[in-house]
Coordinates of C-alpha atoms in Angstrom, one line a residue:
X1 CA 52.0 -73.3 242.8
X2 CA 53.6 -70.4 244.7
X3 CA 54.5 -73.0 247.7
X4 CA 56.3 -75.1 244.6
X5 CA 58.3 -72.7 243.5
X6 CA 59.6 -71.6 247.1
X7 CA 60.3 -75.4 247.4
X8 CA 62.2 -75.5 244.4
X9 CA 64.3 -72.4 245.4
X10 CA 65.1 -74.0 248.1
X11 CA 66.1 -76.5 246.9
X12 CA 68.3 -75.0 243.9
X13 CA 69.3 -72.6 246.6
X14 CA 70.8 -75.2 249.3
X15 CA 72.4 -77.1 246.2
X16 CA 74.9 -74.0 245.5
X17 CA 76.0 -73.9 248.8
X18 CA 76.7 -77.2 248.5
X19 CA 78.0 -76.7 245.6
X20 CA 80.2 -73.8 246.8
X21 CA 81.3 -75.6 249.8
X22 CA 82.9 -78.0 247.8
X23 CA 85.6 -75.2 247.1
X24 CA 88.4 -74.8 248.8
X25 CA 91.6 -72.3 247.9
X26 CA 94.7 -72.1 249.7
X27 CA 93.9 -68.7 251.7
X28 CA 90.8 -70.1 252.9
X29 CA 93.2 -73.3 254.3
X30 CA 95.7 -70.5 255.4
X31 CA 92.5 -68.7 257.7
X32 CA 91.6 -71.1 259.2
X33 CA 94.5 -72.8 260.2
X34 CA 95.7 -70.0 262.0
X35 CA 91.8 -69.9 264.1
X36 CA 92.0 -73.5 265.1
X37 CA 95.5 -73.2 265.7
X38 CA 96.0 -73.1 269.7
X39 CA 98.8 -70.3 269.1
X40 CA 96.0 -68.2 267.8
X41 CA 94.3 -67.8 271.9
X42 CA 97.7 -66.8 272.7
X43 CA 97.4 -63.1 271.1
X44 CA 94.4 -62.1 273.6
X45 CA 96.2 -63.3 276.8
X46 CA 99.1 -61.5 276.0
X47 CA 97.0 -58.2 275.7
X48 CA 95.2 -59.2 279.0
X49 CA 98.6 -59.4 280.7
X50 CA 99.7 -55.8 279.0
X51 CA 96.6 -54.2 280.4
X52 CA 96.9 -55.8 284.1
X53 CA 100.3 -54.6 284.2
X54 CA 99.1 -51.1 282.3
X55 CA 96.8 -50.6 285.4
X56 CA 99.2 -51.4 287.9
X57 CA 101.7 -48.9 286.9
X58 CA 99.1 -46.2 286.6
X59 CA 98.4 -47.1 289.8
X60 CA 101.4 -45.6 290.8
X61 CA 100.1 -42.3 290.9
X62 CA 97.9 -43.0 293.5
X63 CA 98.6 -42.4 296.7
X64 CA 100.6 -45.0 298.6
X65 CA 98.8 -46.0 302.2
X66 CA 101.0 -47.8 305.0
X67 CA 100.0 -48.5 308.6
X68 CA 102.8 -48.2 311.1
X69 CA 103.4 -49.0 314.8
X70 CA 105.4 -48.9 317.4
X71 CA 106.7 -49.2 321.2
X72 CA 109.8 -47.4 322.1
X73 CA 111.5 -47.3 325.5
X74 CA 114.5 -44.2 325.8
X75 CA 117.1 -45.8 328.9
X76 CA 118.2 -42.0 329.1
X77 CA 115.9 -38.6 328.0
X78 CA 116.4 -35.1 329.2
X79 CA 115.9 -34.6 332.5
X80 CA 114.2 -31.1 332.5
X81 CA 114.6 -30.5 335.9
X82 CA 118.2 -29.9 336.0
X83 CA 118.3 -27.4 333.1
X84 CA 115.7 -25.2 334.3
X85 CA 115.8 -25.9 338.3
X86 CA 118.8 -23.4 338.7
X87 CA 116.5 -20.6 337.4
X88 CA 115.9 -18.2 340.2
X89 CA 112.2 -19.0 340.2
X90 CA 110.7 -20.1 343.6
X91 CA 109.5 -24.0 343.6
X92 CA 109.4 -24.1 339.7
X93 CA 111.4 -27.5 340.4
X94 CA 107.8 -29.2 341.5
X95 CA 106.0 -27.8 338.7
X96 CA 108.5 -29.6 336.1
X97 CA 107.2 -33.4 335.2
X98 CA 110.2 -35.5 334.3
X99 CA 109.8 -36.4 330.2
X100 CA 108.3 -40.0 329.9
X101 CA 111.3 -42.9 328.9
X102 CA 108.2 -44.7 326.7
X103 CA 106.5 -43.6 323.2
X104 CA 103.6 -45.5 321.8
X105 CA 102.7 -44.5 318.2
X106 CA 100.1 -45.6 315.6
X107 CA 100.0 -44.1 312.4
X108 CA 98.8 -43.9 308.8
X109 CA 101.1 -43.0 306.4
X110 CA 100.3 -41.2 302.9
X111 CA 102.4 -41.3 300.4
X112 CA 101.9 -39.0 296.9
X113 CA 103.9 -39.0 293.7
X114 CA 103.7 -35.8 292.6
X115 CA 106.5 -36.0 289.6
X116 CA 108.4 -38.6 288.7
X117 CA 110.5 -38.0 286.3
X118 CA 108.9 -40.1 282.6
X119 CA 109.5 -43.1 285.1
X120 CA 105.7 -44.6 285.0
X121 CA 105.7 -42.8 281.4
X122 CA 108.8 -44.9 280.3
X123 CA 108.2 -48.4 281.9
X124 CA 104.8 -48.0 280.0
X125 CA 106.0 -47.8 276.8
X126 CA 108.5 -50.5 277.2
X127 CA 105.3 -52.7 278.4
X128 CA 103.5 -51.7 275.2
X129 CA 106.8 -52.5 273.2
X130 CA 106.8 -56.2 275.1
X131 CA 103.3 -56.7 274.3
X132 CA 104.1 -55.5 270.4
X133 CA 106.6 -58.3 270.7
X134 CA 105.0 -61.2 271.9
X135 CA 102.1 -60.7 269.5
X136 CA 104.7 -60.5 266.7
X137 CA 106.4 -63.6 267.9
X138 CA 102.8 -65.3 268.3
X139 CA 102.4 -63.8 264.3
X140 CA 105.6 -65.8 263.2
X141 CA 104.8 -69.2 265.0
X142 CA 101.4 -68.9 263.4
X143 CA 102.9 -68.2 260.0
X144 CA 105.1 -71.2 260.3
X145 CA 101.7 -73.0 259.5
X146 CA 102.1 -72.4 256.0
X147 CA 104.5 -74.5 255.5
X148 CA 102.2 -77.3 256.7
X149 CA 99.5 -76.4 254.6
X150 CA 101.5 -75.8 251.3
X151 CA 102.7 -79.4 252.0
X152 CA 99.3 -80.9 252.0
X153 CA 97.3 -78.6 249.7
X154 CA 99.6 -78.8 246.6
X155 CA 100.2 -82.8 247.4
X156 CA 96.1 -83.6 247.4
X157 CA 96.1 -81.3 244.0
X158 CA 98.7 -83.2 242.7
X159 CA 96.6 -86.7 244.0
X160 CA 93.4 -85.3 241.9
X161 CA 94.8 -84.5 239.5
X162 CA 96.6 -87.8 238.8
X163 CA 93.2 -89.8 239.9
X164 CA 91.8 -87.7 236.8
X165 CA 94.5 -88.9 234.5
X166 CA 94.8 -93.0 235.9
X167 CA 90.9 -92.9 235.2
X168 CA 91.5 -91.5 231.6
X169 CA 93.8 -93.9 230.8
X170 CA 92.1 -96.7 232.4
X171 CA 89.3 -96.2 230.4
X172 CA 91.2 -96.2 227.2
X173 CA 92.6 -99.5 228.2
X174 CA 89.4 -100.7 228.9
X175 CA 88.4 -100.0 225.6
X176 CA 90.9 -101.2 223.7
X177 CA 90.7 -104.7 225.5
X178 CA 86.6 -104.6 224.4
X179 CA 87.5 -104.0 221.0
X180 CA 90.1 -106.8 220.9
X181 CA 88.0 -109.7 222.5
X182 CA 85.8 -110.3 220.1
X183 CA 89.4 -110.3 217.9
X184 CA 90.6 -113.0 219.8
X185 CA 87.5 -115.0 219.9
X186 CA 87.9 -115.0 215.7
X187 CA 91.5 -115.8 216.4
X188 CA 92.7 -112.7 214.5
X189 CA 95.1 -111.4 217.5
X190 CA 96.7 -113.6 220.5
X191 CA 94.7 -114.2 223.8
X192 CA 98.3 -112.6 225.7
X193 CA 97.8 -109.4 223.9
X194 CA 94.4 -109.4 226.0
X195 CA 96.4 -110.4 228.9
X196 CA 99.1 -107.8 228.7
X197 CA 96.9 -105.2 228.4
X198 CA 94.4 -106.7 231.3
X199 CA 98.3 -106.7 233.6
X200 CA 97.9 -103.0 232.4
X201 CA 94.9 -102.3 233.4
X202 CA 94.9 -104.0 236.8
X203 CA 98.3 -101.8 237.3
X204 CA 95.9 -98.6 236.7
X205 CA 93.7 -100.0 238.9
X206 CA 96.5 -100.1 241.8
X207 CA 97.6 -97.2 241.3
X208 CA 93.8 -95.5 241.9
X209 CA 93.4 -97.8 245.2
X210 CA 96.9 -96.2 246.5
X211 CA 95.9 -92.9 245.1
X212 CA 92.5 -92.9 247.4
X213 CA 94.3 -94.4 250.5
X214 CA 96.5 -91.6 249.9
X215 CA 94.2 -89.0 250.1
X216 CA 92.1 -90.0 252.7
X217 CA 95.4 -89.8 254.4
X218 CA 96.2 -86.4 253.6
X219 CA 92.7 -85.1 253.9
X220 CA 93.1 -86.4 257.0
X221 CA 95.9 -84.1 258.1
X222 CA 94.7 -81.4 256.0
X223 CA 91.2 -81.3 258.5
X224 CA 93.1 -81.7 261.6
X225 CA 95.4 -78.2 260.6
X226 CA 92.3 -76.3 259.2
X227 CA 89.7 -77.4 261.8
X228 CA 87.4 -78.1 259.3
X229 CA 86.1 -81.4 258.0
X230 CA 86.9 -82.0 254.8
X231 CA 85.4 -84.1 252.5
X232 CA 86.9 -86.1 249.5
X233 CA 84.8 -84.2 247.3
X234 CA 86.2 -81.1 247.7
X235 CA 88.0 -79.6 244.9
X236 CA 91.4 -77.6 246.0
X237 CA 91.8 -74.4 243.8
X238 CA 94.9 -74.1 242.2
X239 CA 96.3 -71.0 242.9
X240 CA 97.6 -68.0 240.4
X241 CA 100.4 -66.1 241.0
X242 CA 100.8 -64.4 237.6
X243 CA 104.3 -62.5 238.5
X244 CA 106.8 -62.8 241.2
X245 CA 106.8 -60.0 242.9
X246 CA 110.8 -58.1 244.0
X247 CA 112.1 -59.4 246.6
X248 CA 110.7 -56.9 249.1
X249 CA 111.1 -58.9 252.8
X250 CA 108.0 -58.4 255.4
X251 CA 108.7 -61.6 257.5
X252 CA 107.2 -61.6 260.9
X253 CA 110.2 -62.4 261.9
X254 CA 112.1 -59.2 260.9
X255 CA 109.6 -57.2 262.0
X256 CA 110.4 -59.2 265.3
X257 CA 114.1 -57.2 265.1
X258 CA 112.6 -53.9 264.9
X259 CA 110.4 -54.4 267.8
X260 CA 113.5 -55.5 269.6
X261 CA 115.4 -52.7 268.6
X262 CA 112.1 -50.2 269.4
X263 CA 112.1 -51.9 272.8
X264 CA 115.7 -50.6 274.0
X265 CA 115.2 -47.3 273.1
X266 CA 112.2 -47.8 275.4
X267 CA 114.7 -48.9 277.9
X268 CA 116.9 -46.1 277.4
X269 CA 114.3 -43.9 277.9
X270 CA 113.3 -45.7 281.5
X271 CA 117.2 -45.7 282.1
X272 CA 117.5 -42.2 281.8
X273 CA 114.3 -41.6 283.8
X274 CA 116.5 -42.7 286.6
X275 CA 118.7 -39.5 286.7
X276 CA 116.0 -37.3 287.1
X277 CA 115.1 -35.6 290.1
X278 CA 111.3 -36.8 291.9
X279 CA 108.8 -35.0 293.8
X280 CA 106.5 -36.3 296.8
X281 CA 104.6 -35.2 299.0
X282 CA 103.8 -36.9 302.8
X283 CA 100.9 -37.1 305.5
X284 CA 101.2 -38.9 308.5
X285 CA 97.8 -39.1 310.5
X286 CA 99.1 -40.6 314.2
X287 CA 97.8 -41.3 317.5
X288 CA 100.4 -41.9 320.5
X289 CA 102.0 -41.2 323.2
X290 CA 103.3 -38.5 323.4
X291 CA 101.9 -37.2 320.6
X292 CA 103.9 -36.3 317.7
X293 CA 106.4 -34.4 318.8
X294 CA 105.3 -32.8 322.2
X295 CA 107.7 -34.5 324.5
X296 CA 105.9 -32.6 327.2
X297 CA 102.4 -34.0 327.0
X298 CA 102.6 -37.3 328.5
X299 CA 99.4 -38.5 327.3
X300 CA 97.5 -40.2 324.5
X301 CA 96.3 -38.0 321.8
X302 CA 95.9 -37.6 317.7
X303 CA 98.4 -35.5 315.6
X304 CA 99.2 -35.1 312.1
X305 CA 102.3 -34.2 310.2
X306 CA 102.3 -32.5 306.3
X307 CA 105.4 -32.1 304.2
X308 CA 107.0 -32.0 300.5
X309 CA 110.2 -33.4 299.5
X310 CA 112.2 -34.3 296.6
X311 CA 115.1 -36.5 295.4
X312 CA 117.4 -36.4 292.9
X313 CA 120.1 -39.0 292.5
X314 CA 122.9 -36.2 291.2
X315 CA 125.6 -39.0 290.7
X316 CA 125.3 -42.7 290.5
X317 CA 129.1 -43.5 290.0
X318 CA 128.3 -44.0 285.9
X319 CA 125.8 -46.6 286.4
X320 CA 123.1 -45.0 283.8
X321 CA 126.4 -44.5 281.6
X322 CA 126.7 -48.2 281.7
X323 CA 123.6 -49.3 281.3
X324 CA 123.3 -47.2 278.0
X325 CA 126.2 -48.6 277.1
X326 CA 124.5 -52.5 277.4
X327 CA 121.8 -51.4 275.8
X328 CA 123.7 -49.4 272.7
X329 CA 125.4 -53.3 272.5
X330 CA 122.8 -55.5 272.6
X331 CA 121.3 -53.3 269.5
X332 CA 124.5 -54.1 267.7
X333 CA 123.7 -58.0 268.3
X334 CA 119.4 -57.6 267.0
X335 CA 120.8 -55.9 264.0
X336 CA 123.8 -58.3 263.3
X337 CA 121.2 -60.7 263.3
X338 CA 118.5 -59.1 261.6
X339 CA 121.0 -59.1 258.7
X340 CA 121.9 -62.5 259.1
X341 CA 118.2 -63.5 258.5
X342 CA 117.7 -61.2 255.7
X343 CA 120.7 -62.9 253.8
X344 CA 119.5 -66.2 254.3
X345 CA 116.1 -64.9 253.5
X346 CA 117.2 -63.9 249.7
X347 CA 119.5 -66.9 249.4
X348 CA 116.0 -68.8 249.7
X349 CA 114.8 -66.7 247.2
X350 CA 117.7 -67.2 245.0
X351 CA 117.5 -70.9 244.8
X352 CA 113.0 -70.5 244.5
X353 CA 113.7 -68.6 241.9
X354 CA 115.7 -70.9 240.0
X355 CA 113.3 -73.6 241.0
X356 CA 110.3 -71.6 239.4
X357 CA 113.3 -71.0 236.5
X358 CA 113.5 -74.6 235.9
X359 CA 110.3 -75.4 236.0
X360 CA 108.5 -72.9 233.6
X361 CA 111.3 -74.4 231.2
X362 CA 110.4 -77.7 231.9
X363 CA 106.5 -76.8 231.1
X364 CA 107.4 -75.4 227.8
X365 CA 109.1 -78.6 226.8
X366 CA 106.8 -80.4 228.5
X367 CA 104.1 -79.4 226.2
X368 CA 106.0 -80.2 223.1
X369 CA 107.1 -83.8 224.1
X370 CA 103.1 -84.4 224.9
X371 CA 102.0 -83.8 221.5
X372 CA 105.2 -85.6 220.3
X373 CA 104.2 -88.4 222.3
X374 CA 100.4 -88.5 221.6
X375 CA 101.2 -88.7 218.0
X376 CA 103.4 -91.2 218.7
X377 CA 100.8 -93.5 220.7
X378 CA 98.3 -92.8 217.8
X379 CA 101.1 -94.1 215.1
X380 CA 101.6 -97.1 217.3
X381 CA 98.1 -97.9 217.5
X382 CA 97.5 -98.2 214.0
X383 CA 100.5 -100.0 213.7
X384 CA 99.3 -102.4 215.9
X385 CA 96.0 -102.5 214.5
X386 CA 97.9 -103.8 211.0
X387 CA 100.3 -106.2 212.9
X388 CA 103.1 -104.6 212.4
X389 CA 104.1 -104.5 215.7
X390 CA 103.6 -106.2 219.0
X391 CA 101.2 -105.2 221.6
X392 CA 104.7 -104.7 223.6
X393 CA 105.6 -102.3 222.1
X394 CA 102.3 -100.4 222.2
X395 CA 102.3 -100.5 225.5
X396 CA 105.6 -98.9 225.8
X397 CA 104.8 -95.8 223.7
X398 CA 101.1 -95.7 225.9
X399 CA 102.9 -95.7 229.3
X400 CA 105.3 -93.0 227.7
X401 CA 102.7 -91.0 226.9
X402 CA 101.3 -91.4 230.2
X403 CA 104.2 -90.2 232.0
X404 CA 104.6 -87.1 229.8
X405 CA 101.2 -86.1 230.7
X406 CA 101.7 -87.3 234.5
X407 CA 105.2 -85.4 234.2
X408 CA 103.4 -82.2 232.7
X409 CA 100.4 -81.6 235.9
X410 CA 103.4 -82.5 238.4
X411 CA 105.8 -79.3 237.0
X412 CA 102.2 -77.5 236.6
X413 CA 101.7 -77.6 239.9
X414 CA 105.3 -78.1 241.7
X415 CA 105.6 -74.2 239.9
X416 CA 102.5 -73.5 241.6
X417 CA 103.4 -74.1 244.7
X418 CA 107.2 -72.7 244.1
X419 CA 105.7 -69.1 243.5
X420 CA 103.4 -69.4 246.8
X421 CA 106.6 -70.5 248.8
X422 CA 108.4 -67.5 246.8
X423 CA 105.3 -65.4 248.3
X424 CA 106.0 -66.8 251.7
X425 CA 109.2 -66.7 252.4
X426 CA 109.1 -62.6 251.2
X427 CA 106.2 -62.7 253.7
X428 CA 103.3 -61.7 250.8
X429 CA 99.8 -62.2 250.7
X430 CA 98.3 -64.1 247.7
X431 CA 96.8 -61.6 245.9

């Protein structure tokens, strides 16, 4: 008994997920869009690059290592004889070796930063800044996606949604030619008023067959931008945006601007890193002939030189001016555009909000002319029923009816998808 009941949890179990994977909403479609997307690999390679070139200029501070070497052959040295030969010093002319015309010299030669001004500090920061930006930029490609997605997701709601109705309706048709057979066997009503209502249905029926080959199409689409196989049976969430929000503007792409904008600071910074004065210190580690700088040993040996120095560039003929001045320009230019985007940005939301306007007014009439034209269709199917008029004209007032209702779920969910484009183009989440 136990082993039945595990069975049947199972069972009831693995139907809910079924169940719940038969759901989809539009921020599910959103996610995972943007992880099969191939833009979305592009985020971690740009943060590889940033930390290979974050290592590198850390690396900086190490000490720099260069191997030297070199031959050198003098035509004309000092000839030590002749300055010190007319000292009154008996036969110190033998005792003085003429200096050697070659010098042979390998080395190893250490060089350490020991302050550099906010140089490695600076160029740093402007790295992080260009990482900040490309992952920004990679943000706004992906967010482009929506677009896509809206496009799809609203258009298979709208294609269920009117499956639901055709089927509705073609039932009632079907009906109604039942009931009227047997009335045209007895020869009470015409055999065409059968046939004008069989042209009706087969009409329905068309319009199912395109509304399935339509779907399929879309669901086809609609799999390759999520990733994710969907199958006909799942049922897309309509979703609810209760209020529009202010027009508050969080685009990617204006956060895109800032970055810009926090990046030439970065560069001012490096620029002015440029003025300021450096510190090193030197090593040399050699073995030649002579060695070092003993002239007077004319023989291989080691030596080694130590030292300090520092540079300071104290006038550069206004090139750092200039380059500020570039950079004080090109500002101008991100934040003439940035405000050229942010206009255009609320003239879209200008005309979606009319749009969502219009169309909450059209759902409010909407809803009147339905139960107008149900009680309409009702009046003329009783008149029909008592011959006083012509299946015709039945069918007239039923197709009206029809595309009230059609009319109705396409402003329902045209306003639906108005408010989530509203939402998008501020740069809000669906909450």
């Amino acid at each position: 008994m136990q082993r039945l009941y595990l069975l049947l949890f199972i069972v009831l179990t693995g139907s809910r997920t079924v169940e719940a994977q038969k759901i989809m909403t539009l921020q599910e479609c959103y996610e995972r869009a943007y992880a099969s997307a191939p833009l979305s690999a592009e985020k971690a390679v740009y943060d590889n690059i940033w930390q290979i070139r974050n290592r590198n200029l850390l690396k900086s501070w190490l000490p720099v290592l260069d191997a030297n070497g070199s031959f050198i052959y003098n035509s004309s040295v000092v000839d030590m004889a002749d300055a010190i030969g007319s000292l009154p010093v008996p036969g110190i002319d033998g005792l003085i070796k003429p200096l050697p015309h070659e010098q042979y010299r390998i080395t190893l030669d250490i060089n350490q930063m020991i302050y550099d001004g906010g140089a490695i500090k600076s160029a740093r920061a402007l790295e992080k800044m260009d990482l900040l930006i490309n992952q920004k930029e990679n943000e706004s490609d992906l967010y482009k996606l929506r677009t896509q997605v809206n496009s799809h997701y609203f258009s298979l709601m709208l294609l269920d949604r009117q499956k639901e109705l055709l089927q509705n309706y073609l039932e009632l048709i079907s009906r109604k030619i039942t009931s009227l057979n047997s009335a045209a066997e007895s020869g009470m009503i015409l055999k065409s008023d059968i046939d004008i209502l069989t042209s009706e249905k087969l009409k329905l029926e068309q319009q199912l067959s395109e509304n399935g080959i339509r779907k399929e199409s879309l669901l086809r689409i609609l799999s390759a931008l999520t990733g994710t196989e969907i199958d006909v049976s799942v049922q897309f969430v309509l979703p609810q945006v209760k209020e529009i929000p202010a027009a508050e503007l969080t685009r990617p792409e204006l956060g895109i601007f800032d970055l810009r904008r926090e990046q030439l600071d970065a560069s001012l910074r490096l620029i002015h890193s440029e003025r300021m004065p450096r510190a090193f210190g030197f090593a040399t580690l050699g073995y030649g002939n002579p060695p070092g700088s003993n002239f007077f040993r004319d023989e291989f040996a080691p030596y080694y030189i130590l030292g300090a120095g520092f540079k300071w560039n104290i006038f550069d003929w206004n090139k750092v001016k200039n380059e500020k001045q570039i950079v004080s320009l090109r500002q101008n230019l991100i934040d003439a555009r940035k405000n050229d985007m942010t206009d255009n940005l609320k003239r879209l939301l200008d005309a979606k909000s009319s749009e969502i306007s219009s169309l909450e007014s059209l759902l409010r009439t909407d809803t009147e002319l339905i139960e107008i034209r149900k009680r309409i269709t009702a009046a003329a199917g009783s008149q029909y029923d008592n011959g006083t008029i012509t299946v015709t004209e039945y069918m007239n007032e039923f197709n009206s009816e029809k595309e009230a209702v059609i009319n109705y779920e396409i402003h329902r969910i045209n306003l639906a998808m108005a408010r989530i484009e509203y939402l998008n183009i501020c740069g809000k989440e669906i909450e």
